mmCIF file of C-alpha atoms in Angstrom:
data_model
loop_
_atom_site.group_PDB
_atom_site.id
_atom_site.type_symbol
_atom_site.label_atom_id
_atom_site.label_comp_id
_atom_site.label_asym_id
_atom_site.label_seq_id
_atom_site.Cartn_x
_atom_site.Cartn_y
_atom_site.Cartn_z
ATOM 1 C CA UNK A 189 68.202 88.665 121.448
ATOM 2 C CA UNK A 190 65.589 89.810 118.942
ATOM 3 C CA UNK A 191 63.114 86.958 118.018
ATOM 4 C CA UNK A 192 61.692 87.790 114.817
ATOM 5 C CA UNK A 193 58.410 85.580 113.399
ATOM 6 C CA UNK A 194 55.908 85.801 111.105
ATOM 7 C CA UNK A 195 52.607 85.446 111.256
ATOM 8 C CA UNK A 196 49.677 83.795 108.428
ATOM 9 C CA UNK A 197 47.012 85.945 107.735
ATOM 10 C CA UNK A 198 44.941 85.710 105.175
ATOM 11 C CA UNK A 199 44.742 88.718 102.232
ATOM 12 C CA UNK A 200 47.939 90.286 103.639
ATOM 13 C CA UNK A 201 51.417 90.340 102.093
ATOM 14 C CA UNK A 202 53.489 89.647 105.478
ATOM 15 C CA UNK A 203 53.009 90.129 109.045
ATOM 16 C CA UNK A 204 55.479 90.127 111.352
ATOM 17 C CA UNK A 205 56.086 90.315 115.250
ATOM 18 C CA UNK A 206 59.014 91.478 117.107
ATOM 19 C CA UNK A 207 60.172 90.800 120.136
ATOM 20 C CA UNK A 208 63.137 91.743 122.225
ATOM 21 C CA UNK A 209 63.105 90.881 126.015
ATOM 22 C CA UNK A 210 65.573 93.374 127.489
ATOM 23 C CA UNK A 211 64.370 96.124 125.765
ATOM 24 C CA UNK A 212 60.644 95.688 126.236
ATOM 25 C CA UNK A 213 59.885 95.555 122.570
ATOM 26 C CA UNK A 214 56.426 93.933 121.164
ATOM 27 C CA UNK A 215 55.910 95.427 118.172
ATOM 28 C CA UNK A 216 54.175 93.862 115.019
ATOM 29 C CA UNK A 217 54.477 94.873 111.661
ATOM 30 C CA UNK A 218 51.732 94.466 109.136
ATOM 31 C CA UNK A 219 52.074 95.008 105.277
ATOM 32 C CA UNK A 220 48.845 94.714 103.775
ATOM 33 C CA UNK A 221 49.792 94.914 99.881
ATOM 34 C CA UNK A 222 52.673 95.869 98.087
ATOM 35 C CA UNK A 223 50.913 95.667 94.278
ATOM 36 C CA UNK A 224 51.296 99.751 93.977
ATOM 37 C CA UNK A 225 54.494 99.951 95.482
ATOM 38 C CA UNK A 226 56.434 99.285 99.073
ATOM 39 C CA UNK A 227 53.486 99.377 102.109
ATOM 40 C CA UNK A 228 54.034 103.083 103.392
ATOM 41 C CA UNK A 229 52.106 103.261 107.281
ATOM 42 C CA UNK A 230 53.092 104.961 110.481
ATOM 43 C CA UNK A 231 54.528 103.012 113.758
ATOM 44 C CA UNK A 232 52.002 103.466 116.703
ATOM 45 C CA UNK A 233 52.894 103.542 120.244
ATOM 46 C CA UNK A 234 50.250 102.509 122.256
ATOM 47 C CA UNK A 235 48.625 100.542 125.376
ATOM 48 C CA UNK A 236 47.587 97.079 124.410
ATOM 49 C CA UNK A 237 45.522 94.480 126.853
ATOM 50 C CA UNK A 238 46.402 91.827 124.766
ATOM 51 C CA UNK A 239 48.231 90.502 121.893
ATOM 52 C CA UNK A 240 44.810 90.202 120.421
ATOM 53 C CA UNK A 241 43.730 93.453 120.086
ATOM 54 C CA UNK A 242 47.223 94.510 118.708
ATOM 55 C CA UNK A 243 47.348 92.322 115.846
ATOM 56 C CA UNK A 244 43.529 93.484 115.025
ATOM 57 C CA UNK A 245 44.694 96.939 114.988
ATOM 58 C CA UNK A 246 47.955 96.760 113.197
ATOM 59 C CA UNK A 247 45.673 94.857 110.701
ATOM 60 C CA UNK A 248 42.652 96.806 110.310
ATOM 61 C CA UNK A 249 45.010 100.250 109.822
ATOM 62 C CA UNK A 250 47.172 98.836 107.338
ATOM 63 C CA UNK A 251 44.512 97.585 105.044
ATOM 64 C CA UNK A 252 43.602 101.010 105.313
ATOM 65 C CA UNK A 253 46.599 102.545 103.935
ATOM 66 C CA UNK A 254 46.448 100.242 100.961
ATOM 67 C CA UNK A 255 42.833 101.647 100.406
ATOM 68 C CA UNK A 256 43.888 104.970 101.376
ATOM 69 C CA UNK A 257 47.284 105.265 98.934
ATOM 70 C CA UNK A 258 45.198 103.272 96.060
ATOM 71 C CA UNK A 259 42.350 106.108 96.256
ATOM 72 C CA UNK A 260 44.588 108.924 96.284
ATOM 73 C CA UNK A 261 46.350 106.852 93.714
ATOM 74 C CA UNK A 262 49.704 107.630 95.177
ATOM 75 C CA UNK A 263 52.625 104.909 94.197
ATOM 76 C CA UNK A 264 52.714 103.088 97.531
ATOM 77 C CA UNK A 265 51.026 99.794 99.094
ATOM 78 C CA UNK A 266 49.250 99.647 102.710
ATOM 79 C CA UNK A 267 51.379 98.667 105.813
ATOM 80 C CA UNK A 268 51.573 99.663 109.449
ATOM 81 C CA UNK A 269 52.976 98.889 112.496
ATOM 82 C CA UNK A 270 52.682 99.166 116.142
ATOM 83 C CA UNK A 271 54.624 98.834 119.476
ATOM 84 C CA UNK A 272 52.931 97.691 122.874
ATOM 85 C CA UNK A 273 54.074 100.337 125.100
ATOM 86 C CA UNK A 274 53.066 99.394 128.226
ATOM 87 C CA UNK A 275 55.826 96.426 127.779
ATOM 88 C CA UNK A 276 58.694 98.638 127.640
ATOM 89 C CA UNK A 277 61.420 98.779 130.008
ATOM 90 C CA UNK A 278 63.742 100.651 127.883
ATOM 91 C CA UNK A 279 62.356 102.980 125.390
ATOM 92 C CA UNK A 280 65.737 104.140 123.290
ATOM 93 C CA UNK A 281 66.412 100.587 123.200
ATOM 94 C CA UNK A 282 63.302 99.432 122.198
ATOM 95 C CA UNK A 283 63.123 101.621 119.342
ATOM 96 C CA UNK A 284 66.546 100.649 118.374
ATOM 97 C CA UNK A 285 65.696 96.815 117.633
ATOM 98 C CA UNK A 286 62.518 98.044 116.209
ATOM 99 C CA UNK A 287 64.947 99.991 113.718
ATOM 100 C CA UNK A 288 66.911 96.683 112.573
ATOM 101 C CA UNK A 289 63.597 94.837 111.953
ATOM 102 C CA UNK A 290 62.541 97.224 110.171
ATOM 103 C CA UNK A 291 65.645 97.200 108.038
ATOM 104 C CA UNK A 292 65.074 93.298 107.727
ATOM 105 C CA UNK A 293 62.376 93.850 105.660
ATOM 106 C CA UNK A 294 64.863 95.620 103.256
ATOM 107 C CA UNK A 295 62.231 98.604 101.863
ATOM 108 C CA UNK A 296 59.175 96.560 101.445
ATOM 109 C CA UNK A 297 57.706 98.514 104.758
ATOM 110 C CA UNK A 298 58.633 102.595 105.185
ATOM 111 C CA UNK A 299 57.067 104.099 108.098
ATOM 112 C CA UNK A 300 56.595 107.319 110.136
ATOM 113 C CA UNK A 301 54.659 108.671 112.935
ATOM 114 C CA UNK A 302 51.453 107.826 114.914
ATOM 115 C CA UNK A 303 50.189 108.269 117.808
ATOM 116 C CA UNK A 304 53.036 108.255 120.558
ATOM 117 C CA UNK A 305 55.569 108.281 117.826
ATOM 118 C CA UNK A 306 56.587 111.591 117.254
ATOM 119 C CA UNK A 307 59.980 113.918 116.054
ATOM 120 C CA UNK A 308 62.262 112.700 118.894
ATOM 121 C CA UNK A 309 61.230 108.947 118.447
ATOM 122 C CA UNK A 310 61.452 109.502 114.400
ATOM 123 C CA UNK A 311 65.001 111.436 115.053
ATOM 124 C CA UNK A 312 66.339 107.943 116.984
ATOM 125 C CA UNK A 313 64.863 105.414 114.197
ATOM 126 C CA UNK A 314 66.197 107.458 111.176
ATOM 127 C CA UNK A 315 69.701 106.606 112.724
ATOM 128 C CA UNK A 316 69.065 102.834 112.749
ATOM 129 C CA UNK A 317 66.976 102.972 109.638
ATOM 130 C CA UNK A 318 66.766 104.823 106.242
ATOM 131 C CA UNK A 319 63.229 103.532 105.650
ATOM 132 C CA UNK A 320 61.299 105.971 107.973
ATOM 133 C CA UNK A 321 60.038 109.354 106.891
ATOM 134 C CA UNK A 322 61.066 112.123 108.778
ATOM 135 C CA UNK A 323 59.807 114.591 105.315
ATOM 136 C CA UNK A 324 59.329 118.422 107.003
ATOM 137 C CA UNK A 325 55.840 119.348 105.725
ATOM 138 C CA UNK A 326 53.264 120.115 107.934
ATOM 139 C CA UNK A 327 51.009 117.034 107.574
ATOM 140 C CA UNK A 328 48.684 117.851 110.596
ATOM 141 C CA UNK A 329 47.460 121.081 108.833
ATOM 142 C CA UNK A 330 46.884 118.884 105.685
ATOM 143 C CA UNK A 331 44.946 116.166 107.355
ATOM 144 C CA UNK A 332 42.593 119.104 109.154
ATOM 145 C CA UNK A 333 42.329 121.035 105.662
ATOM 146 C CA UNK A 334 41.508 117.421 103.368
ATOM 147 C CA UNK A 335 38.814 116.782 106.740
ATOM 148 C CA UNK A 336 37.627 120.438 106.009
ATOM 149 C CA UNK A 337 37.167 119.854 102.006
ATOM 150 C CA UNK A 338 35.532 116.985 102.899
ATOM 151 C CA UNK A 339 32.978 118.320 104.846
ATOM 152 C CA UNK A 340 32.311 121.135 102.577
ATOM 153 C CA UNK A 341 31.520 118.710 99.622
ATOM 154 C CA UNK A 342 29.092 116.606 101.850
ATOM 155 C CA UNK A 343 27.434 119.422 103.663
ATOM 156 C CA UNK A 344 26.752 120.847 99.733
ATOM 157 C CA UNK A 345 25.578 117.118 99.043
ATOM 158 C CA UNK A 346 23.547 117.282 101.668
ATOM 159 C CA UNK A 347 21.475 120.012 101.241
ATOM 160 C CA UNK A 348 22.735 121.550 97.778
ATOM 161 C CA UNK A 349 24.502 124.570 100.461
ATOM 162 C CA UNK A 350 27.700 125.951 99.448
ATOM 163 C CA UNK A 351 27.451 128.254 103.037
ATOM 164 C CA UNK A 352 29.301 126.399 105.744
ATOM 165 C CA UNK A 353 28.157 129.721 108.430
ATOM 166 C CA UNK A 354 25.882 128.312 111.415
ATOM 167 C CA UNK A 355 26.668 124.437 110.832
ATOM 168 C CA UNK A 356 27.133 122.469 113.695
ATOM 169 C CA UNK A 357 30.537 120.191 114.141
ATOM 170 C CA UNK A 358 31.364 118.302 117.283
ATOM 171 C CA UNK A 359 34.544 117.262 117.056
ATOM 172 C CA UNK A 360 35.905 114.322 119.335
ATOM 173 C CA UNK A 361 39.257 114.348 119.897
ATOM 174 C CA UNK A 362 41.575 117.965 120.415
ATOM 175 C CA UNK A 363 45.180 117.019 119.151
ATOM 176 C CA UNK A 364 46.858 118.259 116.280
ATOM 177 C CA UNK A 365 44.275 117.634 113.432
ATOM 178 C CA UNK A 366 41.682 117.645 115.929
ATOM 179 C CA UNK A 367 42.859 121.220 116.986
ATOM 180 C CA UNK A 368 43.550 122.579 113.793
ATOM 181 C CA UNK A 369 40.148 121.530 112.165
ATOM 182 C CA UNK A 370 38.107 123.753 114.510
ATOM 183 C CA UNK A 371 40.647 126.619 114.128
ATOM 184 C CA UNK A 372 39.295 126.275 110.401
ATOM 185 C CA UNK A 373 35.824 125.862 111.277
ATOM 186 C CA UNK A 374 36.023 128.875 113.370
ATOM 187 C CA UNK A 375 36.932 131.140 110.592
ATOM 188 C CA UNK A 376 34.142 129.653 108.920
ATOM 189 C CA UNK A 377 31.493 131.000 111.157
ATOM 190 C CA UNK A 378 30.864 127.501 111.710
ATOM 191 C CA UNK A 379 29.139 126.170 115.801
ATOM 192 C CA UNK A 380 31.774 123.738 117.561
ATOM 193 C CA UNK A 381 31.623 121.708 120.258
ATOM 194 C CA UNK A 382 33.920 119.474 121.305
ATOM 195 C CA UNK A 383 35.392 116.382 123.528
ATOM 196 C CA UNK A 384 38.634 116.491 124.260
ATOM 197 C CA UNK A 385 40.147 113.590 127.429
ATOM 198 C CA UNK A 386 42.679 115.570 128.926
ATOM 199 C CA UNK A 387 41.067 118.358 130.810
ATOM 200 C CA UNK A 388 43.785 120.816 131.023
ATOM 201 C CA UNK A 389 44.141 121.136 127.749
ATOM 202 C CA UNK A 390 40.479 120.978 127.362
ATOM 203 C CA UNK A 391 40.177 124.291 129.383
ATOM 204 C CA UNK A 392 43.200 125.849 127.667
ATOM 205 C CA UNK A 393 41.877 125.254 124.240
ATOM 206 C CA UNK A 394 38.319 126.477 125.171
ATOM 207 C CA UNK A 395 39.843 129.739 126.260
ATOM 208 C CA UNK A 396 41.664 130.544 122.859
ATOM 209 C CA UNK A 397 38.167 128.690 120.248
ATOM 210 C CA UNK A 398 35.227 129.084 122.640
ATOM 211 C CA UNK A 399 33.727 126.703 121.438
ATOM 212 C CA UNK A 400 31.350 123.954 123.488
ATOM 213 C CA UNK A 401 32.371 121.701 125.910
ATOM 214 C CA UNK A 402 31.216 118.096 125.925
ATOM 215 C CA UNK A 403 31.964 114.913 127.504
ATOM 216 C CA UNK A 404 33.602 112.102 125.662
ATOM 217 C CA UNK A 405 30.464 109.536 126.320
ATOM 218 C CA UNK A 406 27.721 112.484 125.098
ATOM 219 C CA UNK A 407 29.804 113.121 121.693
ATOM 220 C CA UNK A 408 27.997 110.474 119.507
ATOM 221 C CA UNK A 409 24.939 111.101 120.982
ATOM 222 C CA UNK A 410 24.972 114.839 119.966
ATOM 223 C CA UNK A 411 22.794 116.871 117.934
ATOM 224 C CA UNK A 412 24.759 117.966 115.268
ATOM 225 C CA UNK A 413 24.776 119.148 111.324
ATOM 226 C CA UNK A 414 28.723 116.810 111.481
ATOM 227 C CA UNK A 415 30.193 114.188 113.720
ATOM 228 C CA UNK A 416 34.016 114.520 113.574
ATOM 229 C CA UNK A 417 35.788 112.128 115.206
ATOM 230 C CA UNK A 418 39.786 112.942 115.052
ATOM 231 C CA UNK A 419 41.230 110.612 117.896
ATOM 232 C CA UNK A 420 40.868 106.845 118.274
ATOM 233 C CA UNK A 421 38.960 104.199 115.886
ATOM 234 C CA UNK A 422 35.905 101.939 116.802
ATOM 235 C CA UNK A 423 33.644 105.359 117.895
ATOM 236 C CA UNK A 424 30.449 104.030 116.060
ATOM 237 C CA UNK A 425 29.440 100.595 116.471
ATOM 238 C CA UNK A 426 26.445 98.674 115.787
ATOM 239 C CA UNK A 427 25.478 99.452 119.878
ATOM 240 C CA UNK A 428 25.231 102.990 119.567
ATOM 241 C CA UNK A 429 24.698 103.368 116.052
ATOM 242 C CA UNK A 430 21.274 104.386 116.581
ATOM 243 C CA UNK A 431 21.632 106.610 118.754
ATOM 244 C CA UNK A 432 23.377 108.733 116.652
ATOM 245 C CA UNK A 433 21.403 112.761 115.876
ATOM 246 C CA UNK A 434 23.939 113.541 113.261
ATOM 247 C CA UNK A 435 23.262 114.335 109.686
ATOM 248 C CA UNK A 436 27.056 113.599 108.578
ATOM 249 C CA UNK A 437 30.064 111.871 110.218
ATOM 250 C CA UNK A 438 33.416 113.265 108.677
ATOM 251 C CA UNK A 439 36.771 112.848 110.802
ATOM 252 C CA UNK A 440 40.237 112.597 111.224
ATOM 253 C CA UNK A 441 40.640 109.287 113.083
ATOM 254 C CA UNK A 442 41.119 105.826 111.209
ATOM 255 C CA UNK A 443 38.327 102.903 111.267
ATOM 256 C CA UNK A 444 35.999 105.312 112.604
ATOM 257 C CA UNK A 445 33.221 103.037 112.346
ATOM 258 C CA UNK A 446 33.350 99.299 113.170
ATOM 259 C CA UNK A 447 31.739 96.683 111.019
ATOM 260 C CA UNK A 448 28.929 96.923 108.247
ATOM 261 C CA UNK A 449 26.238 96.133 110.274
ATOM 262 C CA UNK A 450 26.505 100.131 111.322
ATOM 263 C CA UNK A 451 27.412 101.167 107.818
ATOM 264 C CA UNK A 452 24.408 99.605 106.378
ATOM 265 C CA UNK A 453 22.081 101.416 108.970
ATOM 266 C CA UNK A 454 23.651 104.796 108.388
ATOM 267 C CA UNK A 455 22.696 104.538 104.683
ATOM 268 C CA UNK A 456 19.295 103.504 105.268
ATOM 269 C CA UNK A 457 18.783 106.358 107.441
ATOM 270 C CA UNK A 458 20.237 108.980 105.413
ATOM 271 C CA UNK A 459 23.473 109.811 107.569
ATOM 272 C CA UNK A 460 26.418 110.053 105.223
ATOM 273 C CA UNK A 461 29.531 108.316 106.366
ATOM 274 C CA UNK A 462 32.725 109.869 104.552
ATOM 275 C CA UNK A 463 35.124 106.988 104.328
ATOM 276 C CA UNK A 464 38.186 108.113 107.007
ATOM 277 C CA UNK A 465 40.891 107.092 104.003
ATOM 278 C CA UNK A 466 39.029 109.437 102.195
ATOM 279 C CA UNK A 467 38.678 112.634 104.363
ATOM 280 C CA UNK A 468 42.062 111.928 106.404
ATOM 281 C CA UNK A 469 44.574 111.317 103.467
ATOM 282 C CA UNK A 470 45.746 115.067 103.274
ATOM 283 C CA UNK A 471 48.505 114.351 105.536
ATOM 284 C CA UNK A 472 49.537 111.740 103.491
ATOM 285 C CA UNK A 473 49.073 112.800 100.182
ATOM 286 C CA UNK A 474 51.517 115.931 101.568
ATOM 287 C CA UNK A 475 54.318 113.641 102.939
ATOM 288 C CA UNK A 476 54.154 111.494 99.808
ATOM 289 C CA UNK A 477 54.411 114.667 97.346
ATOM 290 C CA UNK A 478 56.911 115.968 99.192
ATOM 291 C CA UNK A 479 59.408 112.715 99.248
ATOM 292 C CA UNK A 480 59.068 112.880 95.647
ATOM 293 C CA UNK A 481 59.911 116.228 95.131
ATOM 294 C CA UNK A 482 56.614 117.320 93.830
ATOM 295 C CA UNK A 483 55.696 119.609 96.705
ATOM 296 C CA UNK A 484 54.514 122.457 94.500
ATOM 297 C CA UNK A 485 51.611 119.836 93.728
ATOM 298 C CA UNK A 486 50.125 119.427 97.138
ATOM 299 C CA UNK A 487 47.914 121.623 97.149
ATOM 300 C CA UNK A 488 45.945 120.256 94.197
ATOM 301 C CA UNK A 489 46.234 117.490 95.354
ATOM 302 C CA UNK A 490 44.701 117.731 98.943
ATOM 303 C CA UNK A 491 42.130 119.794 97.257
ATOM 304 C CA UNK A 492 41.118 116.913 95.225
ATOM 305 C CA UNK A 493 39.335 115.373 98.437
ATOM 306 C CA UNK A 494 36.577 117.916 97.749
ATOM 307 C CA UNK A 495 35.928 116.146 94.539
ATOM 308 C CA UNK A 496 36.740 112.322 95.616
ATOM 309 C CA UNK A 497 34.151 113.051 98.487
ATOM 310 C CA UNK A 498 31.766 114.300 95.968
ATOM 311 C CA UNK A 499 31.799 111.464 93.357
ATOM 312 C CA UNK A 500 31.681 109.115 96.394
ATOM 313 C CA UNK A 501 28.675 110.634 97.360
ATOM 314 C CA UNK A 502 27.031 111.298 93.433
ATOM 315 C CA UNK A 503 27.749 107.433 93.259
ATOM 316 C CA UNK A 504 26.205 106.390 96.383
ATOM 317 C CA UNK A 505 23.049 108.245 95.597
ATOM 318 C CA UNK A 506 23.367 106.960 91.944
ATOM 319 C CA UNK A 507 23.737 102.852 93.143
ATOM 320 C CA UNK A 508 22.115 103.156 96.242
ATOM 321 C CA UNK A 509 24.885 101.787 97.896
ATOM 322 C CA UNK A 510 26.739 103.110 101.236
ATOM 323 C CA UNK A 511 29.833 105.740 100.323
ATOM 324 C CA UNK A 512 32.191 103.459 102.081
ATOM 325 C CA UNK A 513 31.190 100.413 99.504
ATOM 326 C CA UNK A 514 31.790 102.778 96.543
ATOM 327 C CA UNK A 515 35.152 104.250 98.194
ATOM 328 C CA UNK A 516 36.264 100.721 98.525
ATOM 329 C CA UNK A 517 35.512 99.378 95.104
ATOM 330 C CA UNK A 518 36.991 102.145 93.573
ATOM 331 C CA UNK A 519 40.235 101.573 95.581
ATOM 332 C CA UNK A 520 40.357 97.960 94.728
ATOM 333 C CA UNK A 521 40.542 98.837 91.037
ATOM 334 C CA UNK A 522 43.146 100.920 91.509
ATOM 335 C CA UNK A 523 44.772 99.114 94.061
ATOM 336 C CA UNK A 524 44.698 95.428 92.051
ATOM 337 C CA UNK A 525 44.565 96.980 88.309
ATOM 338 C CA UNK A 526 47.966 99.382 89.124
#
């Protein structure tokens, strides 16, 4: 039997947690805000130590898709969800009752993929639930080219360069977007390194980009024009903040850095932090467009990250305030004024 209860937190809309004994299934469900429109997040499969540390990250991501959708100002609220997956006994299963609570929530929440939840796992939910997106656009390439406009706008910020040839990137993190950003940066002219956990892959992809090799614990402490973190969250902290030798951190991942405390030192020292909603939202501005039909608009669109990361920037500089405090005061006003 699927127990189904909710949980008080304060600032969100509803959070929910699911469990279902047989199966395996732990899965919360976190709608952040609804004001634009029903909370649109991806489901993440992933290991959890505790039920702690899932309901901080189910919460921390979907507050960032409400400030991600607001800034793009696309007509959907913030939610997310994840599953525990190192409870599951019975994966098909599993995904099954995660299906019928999300059909519970009858459209508030529509969801996709994440990490671990991919086209088979979206192919089995779609047939217990109409409120997941399985849209065919290539989102991945999206995300790496909105990380890539990004990137060119603050490296021009910068140092008033247009010329992306010779700049260093370390990228952390060689999946899809992780992957297809330094195939872009390679036609660029542009010096990679990169981190990448899984070491055959690591020496395939080195083969084919030739690019340098680093270890996972050296990437923040790497000399480096931009840090681009495109795996998990939490890389910079207020520990190893300082030791950062980076003149710009731009990625793909969410929550890339944790707390103000680190936010506020950046700006004091000059390293500019592009907000991840801000650089990462290609892949969703692309699978928004294209549910509403508008896919000959994407393109714009995604391009318009060039300009968002500019005016971020012009307005820092301007209020001498950190990018990520301008980012999210312009996405409250269009989140809470829509």
């Amino acid at each position: 039997m699927m127990k189904y209860s909710d949980i008080k937190v304060s600032g969100y809309s509803r959070v929910v947690r699911v469990i279902e004994d047989k199966s395996g299934l732990d899965a919360i469900i976190s709608i952040h805000n609804t004001n634009r429109g029903p909370a649109s997040g991806g489901t993440r499969l992933h290991n959890y130590k505790n039920f702690k540390d899932q309901l901080r990250d189910v919460l921390d991501l979907s507050k960032a898709m409400s400030y991600k959708n607001a800034f793009a100002e696309l007509p959907y609220g913030g939610g997310k969800a994840n599953i525990n997956k190192k409870n599951i006994k019975d994966m098909s299963s599993a995904l099954q009752y995660y299906g019928e609570a999300v059909n519970k929530l009858n459209g508030d929440f529509l969801t996709g993929g994440d990490i671990g939840i991919g086209k088979d796992q979206l192919t089995l939910l779609s047939q217990v639930t109409k409120y997941v997106d399985r849209a065919d656009v290539p989102g991945d390439y999206y995300t790496s080219k909105g990380i890539l406009l990004a990137m060119c706008s603050a490296w021009k910020h910068y140092n008033n360069k247009r010329n992306f040839e010779n700049t260093s990137v370390v990228i952390q993190g060689l999946g899809k977007v992780g992957y297809k950003l330094a195939e872009m940066l390679k036609d660029y002219g542009v010096k990679i390194s990169a981190s990448e956990l899984d070491k055959k892959k690591h020496d395939m992809l080195y083969s084919v980009l030739s690019y340098k090799k680093l270890d996972n614990k050296d990437v923040t402490q790497s000399y480096c024009d931009i840090l681009s973190p495109c795996a998990v969250g939490n890389v910079i902290n207020q520990y190893n903040v300082s030791k950062l030798k980076c003149k710009i951190i731009c990625g793909g991942a969410n929550n890339i850095v944790n707390g103000y405390k680190p936010i506020n030192y950046m700006h004091k020292k000059g390293i500019l932090y592009i907000p991840d909603y801000v650089s990462n939202a290609g892949g969703t501005i692309s699978t928004s467009l294209t549910i509403m039909n508008k896919q000959d608009d994407i393109e714009d669109a995604v391009y318009s990250i060039y300009d968002n990361t500019k005016l971020i920037l012009e307005m820092s500089s301007k209020e001498n305030k950190p990018p990520l405090v301008i980012a999210n005061k312009l996405s409250e006003e269009r989140m809470y004024v829509a």
